[in-house]
Coordinates of N, CA and C in Angstrom, one line a residue:
Chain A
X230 N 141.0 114.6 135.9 CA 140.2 115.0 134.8 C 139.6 116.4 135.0
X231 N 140.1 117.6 133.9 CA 139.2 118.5 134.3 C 137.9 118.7 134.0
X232 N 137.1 119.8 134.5 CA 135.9 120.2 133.8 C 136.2 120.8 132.5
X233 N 137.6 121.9 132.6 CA 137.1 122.2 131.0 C 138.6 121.6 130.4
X234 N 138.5 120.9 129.2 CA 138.9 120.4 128.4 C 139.5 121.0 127.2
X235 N 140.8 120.7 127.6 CA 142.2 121.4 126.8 C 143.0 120.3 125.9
X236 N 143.6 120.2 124.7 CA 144.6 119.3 124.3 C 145.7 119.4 125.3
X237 N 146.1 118.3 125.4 CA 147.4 118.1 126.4 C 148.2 118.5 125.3
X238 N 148.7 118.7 124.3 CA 149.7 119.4 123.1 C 149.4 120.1 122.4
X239 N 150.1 120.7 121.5 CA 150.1 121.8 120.5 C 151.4 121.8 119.8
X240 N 151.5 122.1 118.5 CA 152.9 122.3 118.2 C 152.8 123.4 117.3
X241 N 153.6 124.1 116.3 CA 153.7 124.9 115.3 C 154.9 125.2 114.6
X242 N 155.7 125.4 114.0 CA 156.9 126.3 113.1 C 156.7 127.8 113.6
X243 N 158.0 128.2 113.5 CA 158.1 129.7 113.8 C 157.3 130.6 112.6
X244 N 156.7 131.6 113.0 CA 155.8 132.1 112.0 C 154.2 131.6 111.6
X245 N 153.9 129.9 112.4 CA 153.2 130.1 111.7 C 151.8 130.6 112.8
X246 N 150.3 130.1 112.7 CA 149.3 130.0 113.8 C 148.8 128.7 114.3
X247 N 149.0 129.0 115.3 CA 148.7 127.7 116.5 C 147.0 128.0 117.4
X248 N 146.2 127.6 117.5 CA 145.2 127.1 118.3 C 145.1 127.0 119.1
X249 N 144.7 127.1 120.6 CA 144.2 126.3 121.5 C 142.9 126.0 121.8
X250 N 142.2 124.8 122.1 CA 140.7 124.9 122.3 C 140.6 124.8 124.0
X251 N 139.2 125.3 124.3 CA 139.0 124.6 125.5 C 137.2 124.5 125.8
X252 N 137.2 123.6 125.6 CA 135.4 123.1 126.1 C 135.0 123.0 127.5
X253 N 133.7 123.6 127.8 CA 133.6 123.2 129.2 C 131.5 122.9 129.1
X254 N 131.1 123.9 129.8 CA 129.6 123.1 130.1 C 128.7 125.0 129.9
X255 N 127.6 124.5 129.9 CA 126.4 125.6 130.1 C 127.0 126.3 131.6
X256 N 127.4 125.6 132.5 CA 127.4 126.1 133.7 C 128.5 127.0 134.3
X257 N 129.4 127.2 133.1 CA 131.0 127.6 133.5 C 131.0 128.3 132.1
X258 N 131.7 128.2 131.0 CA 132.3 128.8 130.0 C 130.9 129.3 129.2
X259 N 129.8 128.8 129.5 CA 128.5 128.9 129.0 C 127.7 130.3 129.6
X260 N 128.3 130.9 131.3 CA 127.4 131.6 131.4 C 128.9 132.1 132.1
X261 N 129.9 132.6 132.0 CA 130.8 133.3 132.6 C 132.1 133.5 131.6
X262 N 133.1 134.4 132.3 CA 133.8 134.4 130.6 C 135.2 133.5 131.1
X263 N 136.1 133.5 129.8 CA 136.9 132.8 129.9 C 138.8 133.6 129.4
X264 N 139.2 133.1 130.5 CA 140.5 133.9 130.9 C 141.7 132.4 130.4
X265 N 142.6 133.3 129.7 CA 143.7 132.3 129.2 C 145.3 132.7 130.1
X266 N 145.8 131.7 130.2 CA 147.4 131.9 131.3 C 148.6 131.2 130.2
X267 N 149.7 132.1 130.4 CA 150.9 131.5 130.0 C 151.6 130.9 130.6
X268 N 152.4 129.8 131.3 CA 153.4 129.7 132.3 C 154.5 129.0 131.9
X269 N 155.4 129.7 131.9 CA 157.2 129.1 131.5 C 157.3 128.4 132.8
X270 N 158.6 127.6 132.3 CA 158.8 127.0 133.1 C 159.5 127.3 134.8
X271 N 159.0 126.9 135.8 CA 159.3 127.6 137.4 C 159.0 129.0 137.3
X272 N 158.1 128.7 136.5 CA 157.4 130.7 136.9 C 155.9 130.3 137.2
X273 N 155.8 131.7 138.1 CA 153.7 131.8 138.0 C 153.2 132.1 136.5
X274 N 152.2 131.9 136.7 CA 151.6 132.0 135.7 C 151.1 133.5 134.9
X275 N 150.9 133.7 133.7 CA 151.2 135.2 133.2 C 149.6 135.2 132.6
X276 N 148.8 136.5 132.8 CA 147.4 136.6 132.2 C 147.6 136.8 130.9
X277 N 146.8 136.3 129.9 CA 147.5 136.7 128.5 C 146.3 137.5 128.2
X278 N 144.9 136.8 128.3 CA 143.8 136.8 127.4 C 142.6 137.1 129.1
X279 N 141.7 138.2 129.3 CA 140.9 137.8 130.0 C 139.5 138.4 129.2
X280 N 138.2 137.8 130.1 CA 137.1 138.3 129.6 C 136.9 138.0 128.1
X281 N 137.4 136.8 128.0 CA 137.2 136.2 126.4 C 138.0 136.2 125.3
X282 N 138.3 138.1 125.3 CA 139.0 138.4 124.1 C 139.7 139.8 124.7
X283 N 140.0 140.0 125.8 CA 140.8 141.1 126.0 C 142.4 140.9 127.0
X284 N 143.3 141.7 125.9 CA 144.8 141.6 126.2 C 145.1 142.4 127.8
X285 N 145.9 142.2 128.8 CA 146.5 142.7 129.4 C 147.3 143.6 128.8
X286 N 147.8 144.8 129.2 CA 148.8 146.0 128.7 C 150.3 145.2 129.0
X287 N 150.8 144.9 127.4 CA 152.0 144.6 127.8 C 152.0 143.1 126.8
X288 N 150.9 142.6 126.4 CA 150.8 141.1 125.8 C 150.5 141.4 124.2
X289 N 151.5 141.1 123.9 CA 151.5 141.0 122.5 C 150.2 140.7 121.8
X290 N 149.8 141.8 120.6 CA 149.2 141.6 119.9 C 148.6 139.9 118.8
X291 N 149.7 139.4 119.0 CA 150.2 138.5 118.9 C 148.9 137.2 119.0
X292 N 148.7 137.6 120.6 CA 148.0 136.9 120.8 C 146.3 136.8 121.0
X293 N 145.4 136.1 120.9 CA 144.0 136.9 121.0 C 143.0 135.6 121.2
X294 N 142.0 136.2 121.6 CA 141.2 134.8 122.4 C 139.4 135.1 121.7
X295 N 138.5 133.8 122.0 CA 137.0 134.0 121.6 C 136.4 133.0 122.2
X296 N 134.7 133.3 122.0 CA 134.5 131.9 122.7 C 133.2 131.9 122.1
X297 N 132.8 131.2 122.1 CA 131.4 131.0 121.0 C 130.7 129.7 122.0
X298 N 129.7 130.1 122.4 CA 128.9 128.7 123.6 C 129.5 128.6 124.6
X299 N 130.0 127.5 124.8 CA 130.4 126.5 125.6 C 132.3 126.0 125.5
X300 N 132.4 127.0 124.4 CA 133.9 126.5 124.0 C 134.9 127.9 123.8
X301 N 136.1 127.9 123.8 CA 136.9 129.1 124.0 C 137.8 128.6 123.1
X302 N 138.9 129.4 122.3 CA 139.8 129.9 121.9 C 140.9 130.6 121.8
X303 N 142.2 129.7 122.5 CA 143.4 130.8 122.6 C 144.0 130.4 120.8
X304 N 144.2 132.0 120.3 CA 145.2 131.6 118.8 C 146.6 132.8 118.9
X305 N 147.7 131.9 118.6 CA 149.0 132.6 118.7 C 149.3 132.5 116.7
X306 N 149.4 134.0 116.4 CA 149.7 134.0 115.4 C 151.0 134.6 115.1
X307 N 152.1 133.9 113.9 CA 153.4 134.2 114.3 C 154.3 134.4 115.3
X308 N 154.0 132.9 114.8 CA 154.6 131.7 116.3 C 156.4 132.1 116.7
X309 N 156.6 132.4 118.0 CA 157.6 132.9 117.8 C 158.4 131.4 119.0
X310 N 159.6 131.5 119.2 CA 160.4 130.0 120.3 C 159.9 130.5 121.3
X311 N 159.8 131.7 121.8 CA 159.8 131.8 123.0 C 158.4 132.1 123.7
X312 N 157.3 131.5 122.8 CA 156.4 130.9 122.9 C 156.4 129.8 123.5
X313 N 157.2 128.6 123.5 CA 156.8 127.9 123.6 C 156.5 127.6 125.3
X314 N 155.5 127.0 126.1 CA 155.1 127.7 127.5 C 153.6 126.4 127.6
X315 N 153.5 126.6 128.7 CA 152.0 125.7 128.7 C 151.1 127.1 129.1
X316 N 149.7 126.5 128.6 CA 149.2 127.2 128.1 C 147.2 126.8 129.4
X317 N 147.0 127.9 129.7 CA 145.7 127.2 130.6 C 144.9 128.2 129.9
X318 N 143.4 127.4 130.2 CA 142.0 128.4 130.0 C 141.4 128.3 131.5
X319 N 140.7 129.4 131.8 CA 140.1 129.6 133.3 C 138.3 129.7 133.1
X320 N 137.7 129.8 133.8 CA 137.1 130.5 134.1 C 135.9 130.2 135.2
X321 N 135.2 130.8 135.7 CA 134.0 130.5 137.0 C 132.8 129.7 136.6
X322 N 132.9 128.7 137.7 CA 131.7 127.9 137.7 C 130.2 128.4 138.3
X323 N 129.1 128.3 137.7 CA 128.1 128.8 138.5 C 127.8 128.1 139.8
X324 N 128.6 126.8 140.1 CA 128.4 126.3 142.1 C 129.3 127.0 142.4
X325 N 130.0 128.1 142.1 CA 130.4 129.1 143.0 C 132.5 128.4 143.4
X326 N 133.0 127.5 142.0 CA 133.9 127.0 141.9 C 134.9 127.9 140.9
X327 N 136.5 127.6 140.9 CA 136.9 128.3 139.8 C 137.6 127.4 139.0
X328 N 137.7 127.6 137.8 CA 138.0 126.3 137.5 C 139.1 126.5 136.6
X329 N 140.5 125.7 136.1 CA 141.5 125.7 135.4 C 141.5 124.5 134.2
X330 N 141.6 124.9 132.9 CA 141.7 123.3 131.8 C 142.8 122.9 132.5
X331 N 142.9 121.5 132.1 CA 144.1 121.1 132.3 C 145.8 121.2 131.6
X332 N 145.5 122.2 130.9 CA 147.0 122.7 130.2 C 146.8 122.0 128.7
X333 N 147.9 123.0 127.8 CA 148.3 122.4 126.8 C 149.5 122.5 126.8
X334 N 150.3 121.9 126.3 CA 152.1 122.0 126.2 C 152.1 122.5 124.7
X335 N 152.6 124.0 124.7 CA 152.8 124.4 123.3 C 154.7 123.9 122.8
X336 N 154.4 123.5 121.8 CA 156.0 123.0 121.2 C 156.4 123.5 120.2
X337 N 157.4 125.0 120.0 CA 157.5 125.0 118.6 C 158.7 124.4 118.2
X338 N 158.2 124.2 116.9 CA 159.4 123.4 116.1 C 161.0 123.6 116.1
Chain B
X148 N 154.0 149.3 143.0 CA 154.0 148.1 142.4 C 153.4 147.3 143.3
X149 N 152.2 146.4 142.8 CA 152.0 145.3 143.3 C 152.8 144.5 143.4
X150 N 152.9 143.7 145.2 CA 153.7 142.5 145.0 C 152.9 141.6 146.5
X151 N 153.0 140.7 145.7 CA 152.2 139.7 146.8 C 152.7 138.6 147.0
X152 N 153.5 138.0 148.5 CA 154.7 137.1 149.1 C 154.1 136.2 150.1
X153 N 154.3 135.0 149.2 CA 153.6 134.3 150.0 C 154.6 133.5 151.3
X154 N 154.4 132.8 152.4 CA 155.3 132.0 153.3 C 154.7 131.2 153.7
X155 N 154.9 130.3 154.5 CA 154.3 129.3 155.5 C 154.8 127.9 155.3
X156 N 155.1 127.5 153.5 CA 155.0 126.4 153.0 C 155.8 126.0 154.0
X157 N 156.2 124.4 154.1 CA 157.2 123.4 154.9 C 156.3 121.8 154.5
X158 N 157.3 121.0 155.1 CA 157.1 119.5 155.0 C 156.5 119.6 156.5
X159 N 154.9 118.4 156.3 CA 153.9 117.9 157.1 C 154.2 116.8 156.7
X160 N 153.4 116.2 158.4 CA 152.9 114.8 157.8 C 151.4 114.9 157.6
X161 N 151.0 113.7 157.2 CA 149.3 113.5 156.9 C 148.4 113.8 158.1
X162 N 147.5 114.3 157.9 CA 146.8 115.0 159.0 C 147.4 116.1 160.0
X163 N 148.7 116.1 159.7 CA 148.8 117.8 160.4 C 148.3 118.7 159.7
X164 N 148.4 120.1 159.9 CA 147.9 121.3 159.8 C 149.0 122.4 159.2
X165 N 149.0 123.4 158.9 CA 149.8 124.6 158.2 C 148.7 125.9 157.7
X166 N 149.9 126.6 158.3 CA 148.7 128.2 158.0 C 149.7 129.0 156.6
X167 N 149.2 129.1 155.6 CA 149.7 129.8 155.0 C 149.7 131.5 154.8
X168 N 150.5 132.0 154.4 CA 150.5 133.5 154.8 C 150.8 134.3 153.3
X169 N 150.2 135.4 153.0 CA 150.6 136.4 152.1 C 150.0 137.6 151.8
X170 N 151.6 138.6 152.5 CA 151.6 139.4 152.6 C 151.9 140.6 151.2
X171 N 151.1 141.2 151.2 CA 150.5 142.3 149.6 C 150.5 143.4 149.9
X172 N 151.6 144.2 148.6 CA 151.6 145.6 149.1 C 151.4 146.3 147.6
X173 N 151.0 147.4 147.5 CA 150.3 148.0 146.6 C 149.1 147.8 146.2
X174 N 148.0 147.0 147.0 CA 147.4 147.4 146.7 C 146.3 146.6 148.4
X175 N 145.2 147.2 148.3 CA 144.6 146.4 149.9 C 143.6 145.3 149.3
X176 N 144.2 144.3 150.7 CA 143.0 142.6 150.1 C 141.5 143.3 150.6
X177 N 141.8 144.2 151.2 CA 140.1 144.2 151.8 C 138.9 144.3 150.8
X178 N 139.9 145.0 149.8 CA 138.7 146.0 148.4 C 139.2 145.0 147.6
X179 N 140.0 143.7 147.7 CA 140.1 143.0 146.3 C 139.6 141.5 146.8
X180 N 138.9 141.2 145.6 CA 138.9 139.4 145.4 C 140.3 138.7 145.6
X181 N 140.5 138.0 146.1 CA 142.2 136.9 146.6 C 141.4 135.6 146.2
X182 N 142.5 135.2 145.9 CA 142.5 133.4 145.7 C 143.7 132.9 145.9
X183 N 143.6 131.8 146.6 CA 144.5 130.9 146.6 C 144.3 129.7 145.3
X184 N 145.7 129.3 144.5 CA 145.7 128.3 143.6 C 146.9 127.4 144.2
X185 N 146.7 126.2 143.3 CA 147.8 125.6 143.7 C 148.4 124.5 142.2
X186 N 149.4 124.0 142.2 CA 150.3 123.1 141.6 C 151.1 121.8 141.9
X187 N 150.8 120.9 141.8 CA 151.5 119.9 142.0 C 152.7 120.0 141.1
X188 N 153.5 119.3 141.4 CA 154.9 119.1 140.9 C 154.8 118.1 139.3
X189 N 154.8 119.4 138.3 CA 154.3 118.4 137.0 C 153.1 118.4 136.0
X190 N 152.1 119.1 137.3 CA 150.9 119.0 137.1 C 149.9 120.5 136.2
X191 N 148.8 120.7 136.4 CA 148.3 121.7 136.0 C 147.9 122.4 137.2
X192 N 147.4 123.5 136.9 CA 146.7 124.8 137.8 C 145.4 124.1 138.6
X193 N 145.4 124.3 139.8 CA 144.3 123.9 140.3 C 143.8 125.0 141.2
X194 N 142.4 125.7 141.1 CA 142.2 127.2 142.0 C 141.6 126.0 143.4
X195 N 142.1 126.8 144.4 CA 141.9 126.1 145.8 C 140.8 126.8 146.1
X196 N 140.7 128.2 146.3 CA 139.8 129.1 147.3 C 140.0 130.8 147.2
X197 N 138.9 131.1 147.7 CA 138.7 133.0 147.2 C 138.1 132.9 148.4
X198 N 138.2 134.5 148.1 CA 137.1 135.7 149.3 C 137.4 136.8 148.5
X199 N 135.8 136.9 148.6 CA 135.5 137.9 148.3 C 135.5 139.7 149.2
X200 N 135.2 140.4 148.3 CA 135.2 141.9 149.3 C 134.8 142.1 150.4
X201 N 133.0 141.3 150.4 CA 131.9 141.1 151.6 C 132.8 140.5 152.6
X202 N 133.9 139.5 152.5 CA 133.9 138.4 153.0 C 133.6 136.7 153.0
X203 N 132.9 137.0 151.4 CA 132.1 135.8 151.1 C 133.6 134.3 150.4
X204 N 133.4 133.2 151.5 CA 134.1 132.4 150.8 C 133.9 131.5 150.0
X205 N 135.1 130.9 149.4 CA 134.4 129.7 148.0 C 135.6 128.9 147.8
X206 N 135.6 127.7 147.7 CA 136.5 126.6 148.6 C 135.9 125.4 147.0
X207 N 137.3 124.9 146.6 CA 137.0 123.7 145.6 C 136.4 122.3 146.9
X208 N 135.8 121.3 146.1 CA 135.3 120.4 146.4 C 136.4 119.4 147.2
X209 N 137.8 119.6 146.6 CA 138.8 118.7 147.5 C 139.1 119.1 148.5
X210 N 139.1 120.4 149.0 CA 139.8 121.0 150.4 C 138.5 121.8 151.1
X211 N 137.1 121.1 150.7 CA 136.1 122.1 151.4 C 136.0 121.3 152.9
X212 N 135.8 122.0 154.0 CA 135.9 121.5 154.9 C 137.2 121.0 156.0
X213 N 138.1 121.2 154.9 CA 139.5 121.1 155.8 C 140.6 122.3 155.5
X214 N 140.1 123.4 154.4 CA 140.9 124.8 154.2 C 139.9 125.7 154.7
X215 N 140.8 126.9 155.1 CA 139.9 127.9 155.7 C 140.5 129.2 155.0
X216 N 139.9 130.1 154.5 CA 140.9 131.3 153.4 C 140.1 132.7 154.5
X217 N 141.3 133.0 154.7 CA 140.8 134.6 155.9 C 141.8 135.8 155.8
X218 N 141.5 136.6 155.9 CA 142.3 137.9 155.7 C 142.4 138.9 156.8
X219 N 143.3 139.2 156.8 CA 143.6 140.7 158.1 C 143.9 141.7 157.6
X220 N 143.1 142.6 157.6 CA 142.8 143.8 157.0 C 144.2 144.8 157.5
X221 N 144.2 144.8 158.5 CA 145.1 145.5 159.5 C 146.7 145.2 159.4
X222 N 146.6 144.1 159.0 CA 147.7 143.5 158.1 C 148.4 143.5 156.5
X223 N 146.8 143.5 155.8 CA 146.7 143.9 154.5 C 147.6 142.5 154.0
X224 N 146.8 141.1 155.1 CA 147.4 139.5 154.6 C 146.4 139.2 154.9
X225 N 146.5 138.1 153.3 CA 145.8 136.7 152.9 C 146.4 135.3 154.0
X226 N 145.3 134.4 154.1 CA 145.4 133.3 154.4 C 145.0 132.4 154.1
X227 N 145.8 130.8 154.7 CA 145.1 129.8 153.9 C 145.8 129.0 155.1
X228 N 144.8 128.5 156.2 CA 145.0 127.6 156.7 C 144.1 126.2 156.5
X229 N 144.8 125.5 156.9 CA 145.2 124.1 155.9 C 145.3 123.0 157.3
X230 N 143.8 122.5 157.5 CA 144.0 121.1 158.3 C 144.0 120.0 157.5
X231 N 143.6 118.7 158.0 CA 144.1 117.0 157.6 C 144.5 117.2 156.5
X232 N 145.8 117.4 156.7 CA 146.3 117.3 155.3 C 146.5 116.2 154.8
X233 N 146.5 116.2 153.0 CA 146.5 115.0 152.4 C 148.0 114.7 151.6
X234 N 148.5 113.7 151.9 CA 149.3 113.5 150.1 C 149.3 114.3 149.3
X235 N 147.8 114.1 148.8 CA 147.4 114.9 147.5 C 147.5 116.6 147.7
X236 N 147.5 117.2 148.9 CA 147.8 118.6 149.2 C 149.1 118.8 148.8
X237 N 149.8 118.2 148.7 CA 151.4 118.2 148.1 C 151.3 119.4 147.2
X238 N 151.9 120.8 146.6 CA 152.2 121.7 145.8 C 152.7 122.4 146.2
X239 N 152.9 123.7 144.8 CA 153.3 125.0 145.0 C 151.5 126.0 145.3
X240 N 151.9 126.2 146.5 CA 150.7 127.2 146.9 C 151.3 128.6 146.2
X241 N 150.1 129.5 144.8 CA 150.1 130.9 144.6 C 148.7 131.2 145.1
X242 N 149.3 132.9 145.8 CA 148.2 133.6 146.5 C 148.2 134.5 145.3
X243 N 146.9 134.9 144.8 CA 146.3 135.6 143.5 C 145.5 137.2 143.9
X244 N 146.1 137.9 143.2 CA 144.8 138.9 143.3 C 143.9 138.6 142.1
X245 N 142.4 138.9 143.0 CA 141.1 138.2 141.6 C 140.8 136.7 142.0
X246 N 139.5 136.5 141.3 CA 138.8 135.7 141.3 C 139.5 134.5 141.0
X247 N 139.2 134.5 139.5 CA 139.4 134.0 138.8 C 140.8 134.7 137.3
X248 N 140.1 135.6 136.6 CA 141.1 136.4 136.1 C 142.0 137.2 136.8
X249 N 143.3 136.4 136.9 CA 144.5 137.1 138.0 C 145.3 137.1 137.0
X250 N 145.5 138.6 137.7 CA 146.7 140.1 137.0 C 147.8 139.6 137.9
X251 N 147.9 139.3 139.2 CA 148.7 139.6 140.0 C 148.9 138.3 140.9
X252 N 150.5 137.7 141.0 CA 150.6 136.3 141.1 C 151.8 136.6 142.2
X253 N 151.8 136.0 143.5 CA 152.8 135.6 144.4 C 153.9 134.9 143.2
X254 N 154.9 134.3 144.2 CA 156.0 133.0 143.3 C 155.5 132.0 143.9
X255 N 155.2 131.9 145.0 CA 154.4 130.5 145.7 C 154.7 130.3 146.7
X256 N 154.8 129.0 147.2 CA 155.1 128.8 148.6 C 155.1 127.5 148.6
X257 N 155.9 126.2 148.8 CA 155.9 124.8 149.2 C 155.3 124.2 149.6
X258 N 154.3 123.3 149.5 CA 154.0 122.6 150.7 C 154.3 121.0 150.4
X259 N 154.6 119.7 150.9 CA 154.8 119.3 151.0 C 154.5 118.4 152.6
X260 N 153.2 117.3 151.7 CA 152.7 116.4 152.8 C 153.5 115.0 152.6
X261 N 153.9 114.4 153.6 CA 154.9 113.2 153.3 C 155.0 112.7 154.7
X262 N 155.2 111.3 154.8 CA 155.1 110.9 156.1 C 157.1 110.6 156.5

């Protein structure tokens, strides 16, 4: 069980917007920011989103992140197949931990 | 180009030991935060351990006390040695540049605890 709390699924149609949430506590997503990862399959993992809402050089506009409290948001809009990837939220604990949601499995249709 | 290669992985049994190794070029671990993360087969991301610039380390709750994460400057390599190992240590070890927000990802490294 993780600390921060991700849907284990997702799905969408090509084109449309997809969601991801992820909840965690005052002590983590509450006072530190939150970094989102892509990972296909037998690959490492790809930074998409860090510091809440900012893209790495190279990551589609496409994608974009927020976080309001205690809770974060990855949203993929025009949803493309090769999207489809699991999907993590990150970010630091104040006991000096780092912490990973437990994934979502994005499915497009 | 950054590239950071990790080795060491192999099959243990329970309570042996393994030192993992990764070696990074483009850029030096001394001036960067490293982390080690890891993956079970199936599973999600789990961060193992960091050091910081100072030297300051930081170890999850499951491997505190039996991982040790050290660097050689002079080598410009990360480490992760790894006593009583468990079962549950079973994964793909990635060595990370960064904390937590990592730009820069090894491919991994095996480990495999099995009696």
């Amino acid at each position: 069980q993780s600390v921060l709390t991700q849907p284990r699924s997702a799905s969408g149609t090509p084109g449309q917007r997809v969601t991801i949430s992820c909840s965690g506590s005052s002590s983590n997503i509450g006072s530190n920011t939150v970094h989102w990862y892509q990972q296909l399959p037998g690959t490492a993992p790809k930074l998409l989103i860090y510091n809440n809402d900012q893209r790495p050089s190279g990551v589609p506009g496409r994608f974009s992140g927020s976080k309001s409290g205690t809770s974060a948001s990855l949203a993929i809009s025009g949803l493309q197949s090769e999207d489809e990837a699991d999907y993590y939220c990150a970010s630091w604990d104040d006991s000096l931990n780092g912490l990973f949601g437990g994934g979502t499995k994005l499915t497009v249709l | 180009e950054v590239q950071l290669m990790e080795s060491g992985g192999a099959l243990v049994q329970p309570g042996g030991s393994l030192r993992l190794s990764c070696v990074v070029s483009g850029f030096t671990v001394s001036t960067n935060y490293m982390s080690w993360v890891r993956q079970a087969r199936g599973k999600g991301l789990e961060w193992v351990s960091a050091i910081d610039v100072g030297g300051s380390t930081f170890y999850a709750d499951s491997v505190k006390g039996r991982f040790t994460i050290s660097r050689d400057n002079s080598k410009n390599t990360l480490y992760l040695q790894m006593n009583s190992l468990r079962v549950e240590d079973t994964a793909v070890y990635y060595c990370a540049r960064d904390r937590i927000a990592i730009f820069s990802w090894g491919k991994g490294t095996t480990v495999t605890v099995s009696s």
